[in-house]
Tab-separated table of C-alpha atoms and ligand atoms in Angstrom:
chain	number	residue	atom	x	y	z
A	6	MET	CA	-8.073	15.923	28.831
A	7	THR	CA	-8.367	12.172	28.428
A	8	TYR	CA	-9.900	11.105	25.113
A	9	ASP	CA	-12.280	8.163	25.037
A	10	PHE	CA	-10.559	6.769	21.952
A	11	CYS	CA	-7.281	7.561	20.213
A	12	ILE	CA	-6.636	6.034	16.804
A	13	ILE	CA	-3.123	5.943	15.383
A	14	GLY	CA	-3.097	5.998	11.572
A	15	GLY	CA	-5.128	8.008	9.094
A	16	GLY	CA	-5.326	5.312	6.452
A	17	ILE	CA	-8.693	3.885	5.507
A	18	VAL	CA	-8.752	1.331	8.355
A	19	GLY	CA	-8.036	3.905	11.090
A	20	LEU	CA	-10.517	6.378	9.614
A	21	ALA	CA	-13.282	3.801	9.167
A	22	THR	CA	-12.725	2.762	12.785
A	23	ALA	CA	-12.974	6.365	14.015
A	24	MET	CA	-16.146	6.870	11.949
A	25	SER	CA	-17.740	3.730	13.356
A	26	LEU	CA	-16.798	4.695	16.934
A	27	ALA	CA	-18.343	8.144	16.398
A	28	GLU	CA	-21.562	6.531	15.119
A	29	THR	CA	-21.722	3.911	17.867
A	30	ARG	CA	-20.760	6.218	20.729
A	31	PRO	CA	-22.159	9.663	19.865
A	32	GLY	CA	-20.552	12.295	22.066
A	33	ALA	CA	-17.427	10.211	22.751
A	34	SER	CA	-14.178	12.159	22.386
A	35	ILE	CA	-12.192	10.739	19.478
A	36	LEU	CA	-8.713	11.644	18.290
A	37	VAL	CA	-6.961	10.420	15.134
A	38	LEU	CA	-3.169	10.884	14.917
A	39	GLU	CA	-1.528	10.682	11.492
A	40	LYS	CA	2.146	11.265	10.784
A	41	GLU	CA	1.686	12.555	7.240
A	42	ALA	CA	0.281	15.939	6.217
A	43	VAL	CA	-2.616	14.270	4.368
A	44	LEU	CA	-4.903	11.308	5.016
A	45	GLY	CA	-4.491	8.041	3.111
A	46	ARG	CA	-0.896	8.773	2.090
A	47	HIS	CA	0.438	5.198	2.211
A	48	GLN	CA	-1.208	1.874	1.230
A	49	THR	CA	-4.654	3.457	0.938
A	50	GLY	CA	-3.409	6.120	-1.457
A	51	HIS	CA	-1.275	3.791	-3.561
A	52	ASN	CA	-3.592	0.944	-4.412
A	53	SER	CA	-5.520	-0.260	-7.464
A	54	GLY	CA	-8.749	1.408	-6.367
A	55	VAL	CA	-10.731	-1.788	-6.810
A	56	ILE	CA	-13.890	-2.531	-4.834
A	57	HIS	CA	-13.393	-6.294	-4.751
A	58	ALA	CA	-16.379	-8.640	-4.879
A	59	GLY	CA	-14.575	-11.196	-2.679
A	60	ILE	CA	-14.299	-14.276	-4.897
A	61	TYR	CA	-10.825	-15.355	-3.851
A	62	TYR	CA	-11.289	-15.883	-0.143
A	63	ALA	CA	-12.028	-19.138	1.670
A	64	PRO	CA	-15.801	-19.475	2.163
A	65	GLY	CA	-16.824	-18.588	5.708
A	66	SER	CA	-13.482	-16.828	6.400
A	67	LEU	CA	-13.399	-13.391	7.955
A	68	LYS	CA	-11.840	-12.053	4.762
A	69	ALA	CA	-14.694	-13.395	2.606
A	70	LYS	CA	-17.421	-12.032	4.893
A	71	LEU	CA	-15.819	-8.634	5.411
A	72	CYS	CA	-15.131	-8.199	1.702
A	73	ARG	CA	-18.691	-8.943	0.578
A	74	ARG	CA	-20.155	-6.688	3.216
A	75	GLY	CA	-17.433	-4.096	2.596
A	76	ALA	CA	-18.112	-3.917	-1.142
A	77	ARG	CA	-21.791	-3.211	-0.483
A	78	LYS	CA	-21.037	-0.698	2.297
A	79	THR	CA	-18.378	1.111	0.238
A	80	LYS	CA	-20.767	1.581	-2.682
A	81	GLU	CA	-23.538	2.771	-0.330
A	82	PHE	CA	-21.132	5.185	1.354
A	83	CYS	CA	-20.017	6.600	-1.995
A	84	SER	CA	-23.632	6.986	-3.180
A	85	ASP	CA	-24.620	8.727	0.074
A	86	HIS	CA	-21.714	11.171	-0.071
A	87	GLY	CA	-21.413	11.898	-3.779
A	88	ILE	CA	-18.090	10.094	-4.261
A	89	PRO	CA	-17.688	8.835	-7.846
A	90	PHE	CA	-17.479	5.064	-8.197
A	91	GLU	CA	-18.273	2.659	-10.999
A	92	THR	CA	-19.386	-0.946	-10.967
A	93	CYS	CA	-17.445	-1.804	-14.103
A	94	GLY	CA	-17.089	-5.569	-13.579
A	95	LYS	CA	-14.020	-7.734	-13.694
A	96	MET	CA	-12.913	-10.349	-16.212
A	97	LEU	CA	-10.642	-13.120	-14.972
A	98	VAL	CA	-8.782	-14.664	-17.884
A	99	ALA	CA	-7.426	-18.215	-18.093
A	100	THR	CA	-4.589	-18.619	-20.573
A	101	ASN	CA	-3.907	-22.370	-20.279
A	102	ASP	CA	-5.381	-25.633	-18.998
A	103	LEU	CA	-3.967	-25.236	-15.475
A	104	GLU	CA	-5.597	-21.813	-15.169
A	105	GLN	CA	-8.854	-23.224	-16.596
A	106	ALA	CA	-8.820	-25.811	-13.804
A	107	ARG	CA	-8.084	-23.107	-11.210
A	108	MET	CA	-10.934	-21.086	-12.699
A	109	GLY	CA	-13.246	-24.031	-12.065
A	110	GLU	CA	-12.266	-23.851	-8.383
A	111	LEU	CA	-12.988	-20.108	-8.374
A	112	VAL	CA	-16.467	-20.756	-9.821
A	113	GLU	CA	-17.193	-23.029	-6.873
A	114	ARG	CA	-15.743	-20.455	-4.481
A	115	ALA	CA	-17.947	-17.758	-5.995
A	116	ARG	CA	-21.000	-19.965	-5.483
A	117	GLN	CA	-20.090	-20.582	-1.822
A	118	ASN	CA	-19.360	-16.885	-1.266
A	119	GLN	CA	-22.664	-15.952	-2.981
A	120	ILE	CA	-20.974	-13.909	-5.686
A	121	THR	CA	-22.435	-13.818	-9.170
A	122	ALA	CA	-19.838	-15.261	-11.568
A	123	GLU	CA	-20.399	-16.010	-15.230
A	124	ARG	CA	-18.095	-18.489	-16.922
A	125	ILE	CA	-17.527	-17.748	-20.614
A	126	ASP	CA	-15.643	-19.454	-23.432
A	127	ALA	CA	-12.771	-18.081	-25.528
A	128	ALA	CA	-15.046	-16.741	-28.279
A	129	GLU	CA	-17.292	-14.888	-25.866
A	130	LEU	CA	-14.213	-13.511	-24.077
A	131	ARG	CA	-12.978	-12.176	-27.427
A	132	ARG	CA	-16.392	-10.645	-28.142
A	133	ARG	CA	-16.534	-8.826	-24.799
A	134	GLU	CA	-12.837	-7.897	-24.663
A	135	PRO	CA	-11.496	-7.800	-28.244
A	136	ASN	CA	-7.929	-7.018	-27.087
A	137	ILE	CA	-7.774	-9.927	-24.654
A	138	VAL	CA	-6.990	-13.546	-25.478
A	139	GLY	CA	-7.500	-16.606	-23.354
A	140	VAL	CA	-8.964	-20.073	-23.300
A	141	GLY	CA	-11.853	-18.858	-21.142
A	142	GLY	CA	-13.025	-16.158	-18.790
A	143	LEU	CA	-14.919	-15.620	-15.567
A	144	TYR	CA	-16.929	-12.427	-15.376
A	145	LEU	CA	-17.762	-10.821	-12.021
A	146	LYS	CA	-20.244	-8.057	-12.614
A	147	GLU	CA	-20.182	-6.678	-9.038
A	148	THR	CA	-16.541	-5.524	-8.957
A	149	GLY	CA	-16.124	-1.767	-8.913
A	150	ILE	CA	-13.605	1.061	-8.831
A	151	VAL	CA	-13.212	4.121	-6.620
A	152	ASP	CA	-10.534	6.539	-5.432
A	153	TYR	CA	-9.925	5.473	-1.826
A	154	ARG	CA	-8.181	8.799	-1.085
A	155	ARG	CA	-11.509	10.509	-1.802
A	156	VAL	CA	-13.219	8.044	0.541
A	157	CYS	CA	-10.661	8.929	3.259
A	158	GLU	CA	-11.178	12.680	2.792
A	159	THR	CA	-14.939	12.289	3.191
A	160	ILE	CA	-14.631	10.025	6.229
A	161	GLY	CA	-12.227	12.580	7.720
A	162	GLU	CA	-14.797	15.365	7.216
A	163	LEU	CA	-17.522	13.252	8.835
A	164	ILE	CA	-15.336	12.479	11.856
A	165	GLN	CA	-14.653	16.180	12.350
A	166	LYS	CA	-18.310	17.138	11.827
A	167	SER	CA	-19.296	14.699	14.570
A	168	GLY	CA	-16.836	16.383	16.974
A	169	GLY	CA	-13.821	14.113	16.469
A	170	GLU	CA	-10.329	15.550	16.067
A	171	ILE	CA	-7.735	14.695	13.439
A	172	GLU	CA	-4.144	15.755	14.034
A	173	LEU	CA	-1.940	15.529	10.948
A	174	SER	CA	1.879	15.588	10.850
A	175	VAL	CA	2.129	13.899	14.245
A	176	HIS	CA	4.592	11.024	14.349
A	177	VAL	CA	3.682	8.836	17.315
A	178	ALA	CA	6.949	7.858	19.003
A	179	GLY	CA	5.884	6.751	22.486
A	180	ILE	CA	3.003	4.680	23.894
A	181	CYS	CA	2.581	3.781	27.547
A	182	GLU	CA	-0.392	1.796	28.829
A	183	THR	CA	-1.199	2.257	32.510
A	184	PRO	CA	-4.062	0.666	34.473
A	185	THR	CA	-6.227	3.743	33.848
A	186	GLU	CA	-5.223	5.129	30.440
A	187	VAL	CA	-2.869	5.040	27.481
A	188	VAL	CA	-0.353	7.882	27.173
A	189	ILE	CA	0.647	8.609	23.594
A	190	SER	CA	3.452	10.956	22.649
A	191	GLY	CA	4.978	12.259	19.457
A	192	SER	CA	6.205	15.379	17.694
A	193	GLY	CA	6.836	17.026	21.085
A	194	ARG	CA	3.270	16.566	22.347
A	195	GLU	CA	1.359	14.147	24.564
A	196	TRP	CA	-2.198	12.788	24.628
A	197	LYS	CA	-4.103	10.522	26.979
A	198	ALA	CA	-6.859	8.131	25.994
A	199	LYS	CA	-8.966	5.532	27.761
A	200	GLN	CA	-8.475	3.255	24.756
A	201	MET	CA	-6.070	3.264	21.856
A	202	ILE	CA	-6.450	1.589	18.477
A	203	ALA	CA	-3.387	1.329	16.234
A	204	CYS	CA	-3.972	1.049	12.476
A	205	ALA	CA	-0.469	1.895	11.343
A	206	GLY	CA	-0.175	-0.262	8.203
A	207	LEU	CA	3.465	-0.489	7.148
A	208	GLN	CA	4.577	0.582	10.647
A	209	SER	CA	2.158	-1.633	12.584
A	210	ASP	CA	4.823	-3.957	14.054
A	211	ARG	CA	6.918	-0.994	15.202
A	212	ILE	CA	3.916	0.640	16.849
A	213	ALA	CA	3.076	-2.654	18.590
A	214	LYS	CA	6.653	-2.962	19.891
A	215	LEU	CA	6.647	0.694	20.937
A	216	ALA	CA	3.582	-0.103	23.037
A	217	GLY	CA	5.442	-2.953	24.749
A	218	LEU	CA	3.690	-5.851	22.992
A	219	LYS	CA	5.581	-9.090	22.486
A	220	ILE	CA	4.783	-9.848	18.879
A	221	ASP	CA	5.751	-12.823	16.798
A	222	HIS	CA	5.687	-11.273	13.360
A	223	GLN	CA	7.531	-8.793	11.208
A	224	ILE	CA	6.279	-6.443	8.503
A	225	VAL	CA	8.115	-6.949	5.206
A	226	PRO	CA	7.464	-4.392	2.454
A	227	PHE	CA	6.389	-5.818	-0.891
A	228	ARG	CA	6.371	-3.298	-3.703
A	229	GLY	CA	3.467	-3.285	-6.089
A	230	GLU	CA	4.875	-1.635	-9.195
A	231	TYR	CA	2.571	-0.264	-11.858
A	232	TYR	CA	2.760	1.207	-15.319
A	233	ARG	CA	0.003	3.141	-17.023
A	234	LEU	CA	-1.228	2.931	-20.593
A	235	PRO	CA	-1.100	5.996	-22.858
A	236	ASN	CA	-4.403	7.923	-22.896
A	237	THR	CA	-4.929	6.858	-26.517
A	238	LYS	CA	-5.176	3.251	-25.296
A	239	SER	CA	-7.406	3.774	-22.280
A	240	ASP	CA	-10.361	2.179	-24.068
A	241	MET	CA	-8.328	-0.969	-24.688
A	242	VAL	CA	-10.308	-2.875	-22.041
A	243	HIS	CA	-13.938	-2.545	-21.002
A	244	HIS	CA	-13.638	-4.220	-17.616
A	245	LEU	CA	-10.877	-4.819	-15.109
A	246	VAL	CA	-8.843	-7.670	-16.589
A	247	TYR	CA	-7.102	-10.067	-14.179
A	248	PRO	CA	-5.082	-13.242	-14.602
A	249	ILE	CA	-6.120	-16.352	-12.660
A	250	PRO	CA	-4.112	-16.113	-9.422
A	251	ASP	CA	-1.706	-18.754	-8.241
A	252	PRO	CA	-3.344	-20.049	-5.029
A	253	GLU	CA	0.103	-20.423	-3.430
A	254	LEU	CA	0.765	-16.665	-3.600
A	255	PRO	CA	-0.955	-13.894	-1.636
A	256	PHE	CA	-0.979	-11.467	-4.591
A	257	LEU	CA	-3.370	-11.379	-7.516
A	258	GLY	CA	-1.011	-11.056	-10.496
A	259	VAL	CA	-0.454	-8.147	-12.874
A	260	HIS	CA	-3.824	-6.819	-14.040
A	261	LEU	CA	-5.231	-4.095	-16.277
A	262	THR	CA	-7.209	-1.746	-14.077
A	263	ARG	CA	-9.368	1.121	-15.163
A	264	MET	CA	-9.053	3.810	-12.508
A	265	ILE	CA	-11.933	6.111	-11.686
A	266	ASP	CA	-10.135	9.047	-13.393
A	267	GLY	CA	-10.029	7.104	-16.688
A	268	THR	CA	-6.358	6.053	-16.493
A	269	VAL	CA	-5.660	2.369	-17.151
A	270	THR	CA	-2.923	0.956	-14.943
A	271	VAL	CA	-0.954	-2.212	-15.561
A	272	GLY	CA	0.106	-4.015	-12.404
A	273	PRO	CA	0.914	-4.372	-9.612
A	274	ASN	CA	3.657	-6.969	-9.382
A	275	ALA	CA	4.872	-8.123	-5.963
A	276	VAL	CA	8.577	-7.594	-5.468
A	277	LEU	CA	10.539	-7.466	-2.229
A	278	GLY	CA	10.967	-3.840	-1.174
A	279	PHE	CA	14.054	-2.287	0.409
A	280	ALA	CA	12.162	0.545	2.124
A	281	ARG	CA	8.764	0.543	3.807
A	282	GLU	CA	7.770	3.983	2.571
A	283	GLY	CA	10.178	4.632	-0.315
A	284	TYR	CA	8.095	4.764	-3.481
A	285	PRO	CA	10.697	5.471	-6.211
A	286	LYS	CA	12.397	2.390	-7.670
A	287	PHE	CA	15.532	1.274	-5.794
A	288	SER	CA	14.510	3.180	-2.635
A	289	PHE	CA	16.588	1.819	0.227
A	290	SER	CA	16.346	2.104	4.001
A	291	LEU	CA	19.097	0.388	5.979
A	292	ARG	CA	16.889	0.246	9.075
A	293	ASP	CA	14.017	-1.409	7.188
A	294	VAL	CA	16.238	-3.995	5.497
A	295	LEU	CA	18.301	-4.824	8.608
A	296	GLU	CA	15.106	-5.408	10.562
A	297	TYR	CA	13.686	-7.988	8.211
A	298	ILE	CA	16.932	-9.790	7.359
A	299	ARG	CA	17.450	-10.332	11.105
A	300	PHE	CA	14.014	-11.927	11.400
A	301	PRO	CA	14.262	-15.740	11.087
A	302	GLY	CA	10.955	-16.075	9.201
A	303	PHE	CA	12.270	-13.895	6.386
A	304	TRP	CA	14.893	-16.400	5.217
A	305	LYS	CA	12.436	-19.285	5.434
A	306	THR	CA	9.981	-17.432	3.175
A	307	MET	CA	12.744	-16.429	0.783
A	308	LYS	CA	13.895	-20.050	0.489
A	309	ALA	CA	10.355	-21.300	-0.092
A	310	ASN	CA	9.610	-18.662	-2.757
A	311	LEU	CA	13.038	-18.230	-4.297
A	312	GLY	CA	12.069	-18.974	-7.909
A	313	HIS	CA	9.064	-16.705	-7.889
A	314	GLY	CA	10.940	-13.948	-6.041
A	315	VAL	CA	13.803	-13.930	-8.533
A	316	THR	CA	11.376	-13.755	-11.491
A	317	GLU	CA	9.520	-10.841	-9.897
A	318	MET	CA	12.782	-9.003	-9.223
A	319	LYS	CA	13.971	-9.619	-12.798
A	320	ASN	CA	10.664	-8.394	-14.249
A	321	SER	CA	10.842	-5.356	-12.011
A	322	ILE	CA	14.279	-4.407	-13.318
A	323	PHE	CA	13.687	-5.375	-16.956
A	324	LYS	CA	10.483	-3.955	-18.375
A	325	ALA	CA	10.420	-6.612	-21.124
A	326	GLY	CA	9.840	-9.354	-18.535
A	327	TYR	CA	6.997	-7.354	-16.991
A	328	LEU	CA	5.521	-6.866	-20.458
A	329	ASP	CA	5.601	-10.635	-21.076
A	330	GLU	CA	3.386	-11.136	-17.995
A	331	CYS	CA	0.756	-8.803	-19.484
A	332	ARG	CA	1.098	-10.123	-23.016
A	333	LYS	CA	-0.020	-13.562	-21.859
A	334	TYR	CA	-3.565	-12.207	-22.047
A	335	CYS	CA	-3.124	-8.837	-23.821
A	336	PRO	CA	-0.736	-9.633	-26.707
A	337	SER	CA	-0.995	-6.292	-28.496
A	338	LEU	CA	0.731	-4.380	-25.670
A	339	THR	CA	4.179	-3.045	-26.500
A	340	LEU	CA	7.053	-1.706	-24.415
A	341	ASP	CA	6.109	1.840	-25.448
A	342	ASP	CA	2.661	1.310	-23.906
A	343	LEU	CA	4.109	0.947	-20.410
A	344	LEU	CA	4.436	4.488	-19.073
A	345	PRO	CA	5.725	5.317	-15.571
A	346	TYR	CA	3.264	5.252	-12.650
A	347	GLU	CA	3.935	5.454	-8.914
A	348	ALA	CA	4.332	2.161	-7.047
A	349	GLY	CA	2.439	1.059	-3.948
A	350	ILE	CA	3.957	-0.839	-1.022
A	351	ARG	CA	2.155	-3.648	0.786
A	352	ALA	CA	2.651	-4.250	4.490
A	353	GLN	CA	3.046	-8.019	4.497
A	354	ALA	CA	3.164	-9.648	7.932
A	355	LEU	CA	5.466	-12.615	8.207
A	356	LEU	CA	5.566	-15.130	11.067
A	357	ARG	CA	8.709	-16.499	12.704
A	358	ASP	CA	8.188	-19.872	10.961
A	359	GLY	CA	8.177	-18.160	7.547
A	360	THR	CA	4.411	-18.174	7.001
A	361	LEU	CA	3.020	-15.204	5.096
A	362	VAL	CA	-0.045	-13.993	6.997
A	363	HIS	CA	-2.923	-13.865	4.534
A	364	ASP	CA	-5.638	-12.844	6.977
A	365	PHE	CA	-6.241	-9.980	9.380
A	366	LEU	CA	-4.131	-10.073	12.512
A	367	PHE	CA	-5.092	-8.275	15.722
A	368	GLU	CA	-3.282	-8.014	19.055
A	369	GLU	CA	-5.129	-6.778	22.129
A	370	THR	CA	-4.353	-5.655	25.649
A	371	THR	CA	-6.699	-4.184	28.264
A	372	ARG	CA	-6.699	-0.715	26.713
A	373	MET	CA	-5.223	-1.252	23.261
A	374	LEU	CA	-6.097	-2.943	20.014
A	375	HIS	CA	-3.433	-3.211	17.333
A	376	VAL	CA	-4.314	-4.023	13.724
A	377	CYS	CA	-1.129	-5.907	12.851
A	378	ASN	CA	-2.043	-7.100	9.360
A	379	ALA	CA	-4.718	-5.588	7.120
A	380	PRO	CA	-3.938	-6.976	3.655
A	381	SER	CA	-5.882	-6.493	0.440
A	382	PRO	CA	-8.873	-6.226	0.198
A	383	ALA	CA	-8.765	-4.137	3.392
A	384	ALA	CA	-9.642	-0.960	1.477
A	385	THR	CA	-12.841	-2.612	0.217
A	386	SER	CA	-13.526	-4.108	3.662
A	387	ALA	CA	-12.552	-1.063	5.732
A	388	ILE	CA	-16.066	-0.053	6.814
A	389	PRO	CA	-16.977	-3.464	8.302
A	390	ILE	CA	-13.436	-3.807	9.714
A	391	GLY	CA	-14.038	-0.505	11.510
A	392	GLU	CA	-17.374	-1.820	12.800
A	393	MET	CA	-15.745	-5.037	13.992
A	394	ILE	CA	-12.988	-3.152	15.824
A	395	THR	CA	-15.610	-0.877	17.378
A	396	ALA	CA	-17.557	-3.889	18.656
A	397	LYS	CA	-14.355	-5.235	20.214
A	398	VAL	CA	-13.294	-2.010	21.937
A	399	VAL	CA	-16.695	-0.907	23.226
A	400	ALA	CA	-17.142	-4.352	24.798
A	401	LYS	CA	-13.933	-3.896	26.829
B	1	FAD	C1	-0.232	-1.990	-4.471
B	1	FAD	C2	-1.483	-2.213	-3.673
B	1	FAD	C3	-2.696	-2.450	-4.308
B	1	FAD	C4	-3.858	-2.684	-3.566
B	1	FAD	N1	-5.064	-2.759	-4.192
B	1	FAD	C5	-6.195	-2.846	-3.464
B	1	FAD	C6	-7.464	-2.781	-4.088
B	1	FAD	O1	-7.567	-2.576	-5.289
B	1	FAD	N2	-8.574	-2.938	-3.319
B	1	FAD	C7	-8.495	-3.156	-1.969
B	1	FAD	O2	-9.534	-3.323	-1.329
B	1	FAD	N3	-7.296	-3.165	-1.332
B	1	FAD	C8	-6.156	-2.990	-2.045
B	1	FAD	N4	-4.952	-2.951	-1.417
B	1	FAD	C9	-4.891	-3.111	0.032
B	1	FAD	C10	-5.302	-1.835	0.754
B	1	FAD	O3	-4.835	-0.690	0.099
B	1	FAD	C11	-4.756	-1.886	2.185
B	1	FAD	O4	-5.085	-3.124	2.753
B	1	FAD	C12	-5.363	-0.770	3.046
B	1	FAD	O5	-5.184	0.480	2.415
B	1	FAD	C13	-4.737	-0.763	4.426
B	1	FAD	O6	-5.169	0.411	5.082
B	1	FAD	P1	-4.513	0.840	6.460
B	1	FAD	O7	-5.292	1.981	6.960
B	1	FAD	O8	-4.392	-0.387	7.311
B	1	FAD	O9	-3.011	1.218	6.093
B	1	FAD	P2	-2.391	2.561	5.484
B	1	FAD	O10	-3.221	3.108	4.401
B	1	FAD	O11	-0.980	2.251	5.151
B	1	FAD	O12	-2.470	3.590	6.692
B	1	FAD	C14	-1.644	3.500	7.834
B	1	FAD	C15	-1.417	4.923	8.306
B	1	FAD	O13	-0.754	4.903	9.557
B	1	FAD	C16	0.118	6.031	9.578
B	1	FAD	N5	1.159	5.812	10.599
B	1	FAD	C17	2.077	4.825	10.607
B	1	FAD	N6	2.904	4.997	11.639
B	1	FAD	C18	2.516	6.098	12.305
B	1	FAD	C19	3.016	6.797	13.441
B	1	FAD	N7	4.090	6.388	14.121
B	1	FAD	N8	2.356	7.920	13.844
B	1	FAD	C20	1.255	8.367	13.177
B	1	FAD	N9	0.768	7.760	12.064
B	1	FAD	C21	1.389	6.633	11.644
B	1	FAD	C22	0.677	6.062	8.167
B	1	FAD	O14	1.249	7.315	7.835
B	1	FAD	C23	-0.537	5.718	7.347
B	1	FAD	O15	-1.243	6.847	6.874
B	1	FAD	C24	-3.780	-2.715	-2.138
B	1	FAD	C25	-2.559	-2.451	-1.494
B	1	FAD	C26	-1.439	-2.164	-2.248
B	1	FAD	C27	-0.167	-1.798	-1.536
């Protein structure tokens, strides 16, 4: 048979796309292919679980719009399907004058992005978060937390209930687009589809190349390493506590995050990874490393971010450095408070000229759409991303 739509990747973006296609085209035959034995095994299952409000993103940008809409849609979806989530709010903490000034810019950004943000002084910060110190804070009451793996499981059930198929443990290894269909092969099997959508996260550039696309970017893995606080300290913070991000960097800085199961994580940092899917520290894949060191953009980015990269690497190896990052705003933390917790790995697209791609990146052909970069907050934004992809492919 020839499927109407085949989606590669059972992370939250692929699943949200399949769900939206099933809603928009009832009766269409839909197939999701996922190489792991469970859904949401990679970025989606190793993230901070935050439903972002969308304060950081340039007003009017796709990221800003999708995040705001995504936060609302994610909460609605969880309410409709009995998935636990909590709108616990987020406190951004400024620890010096430079961060105070950057916070001022975020207040303006919040206004333009129509996000409720309350600026508070040091005393009020101390009253609301007694274990946190700073010269001021910015409180975002709409930020929430959820387990995105749970969201994936539920979306998977809905896709199957509506007649869609999900094949797990299928590693797509061949894609051939012809004038009439796309032939997809892997794990000794073959499928045909009128249209194919690739949402392969950390493998998205490889899948694009496999499909014959001439792409101008490379995925570089950036580890997001976490610790967790001991259970006795899980009431240390009442909200999610974040530093003020450096606008030059695509990552948000080490934060204290209450997870939906009650654990409080510390992190993630952003350190160059040596394996796309190797979660333990010092994981190494020769293929992954050779690929990015041969890409000209990699060395340009490294040169431009050398100082920051070295600090991140040092803090990754030496826990004391990591602790110092957290103690800037949570001084009572000690080395013993940082317990092991599994890392996540970000798929960061890099252009040939060394630019880090901060926004979504899509590549299209007649019968294919490839999601080449779906950075944070793509878990929050997944439902509207899926709707946007659906609008693109049904219009073909
Ligand atoms: C450390 C960290 C923290 C983050 N925190 C947040 C947060 O708090 N809030 C937020 O909104 N976002 C957050 N993000 C971002 C968010 O998690 C990702 O943007 C989002 O999960 C991307 O989803 P995806 O479906 O594109 O990718 P993935 O979840 O990586 O899914 C891609 C899937 O494709 C499959 N695949 C790949 N190749 C093949 C193949 N050949 N054959 C078959 N299947 C294949 C993979 O196995 C995988 O399951 C965070 C990310 C990280 C790494």
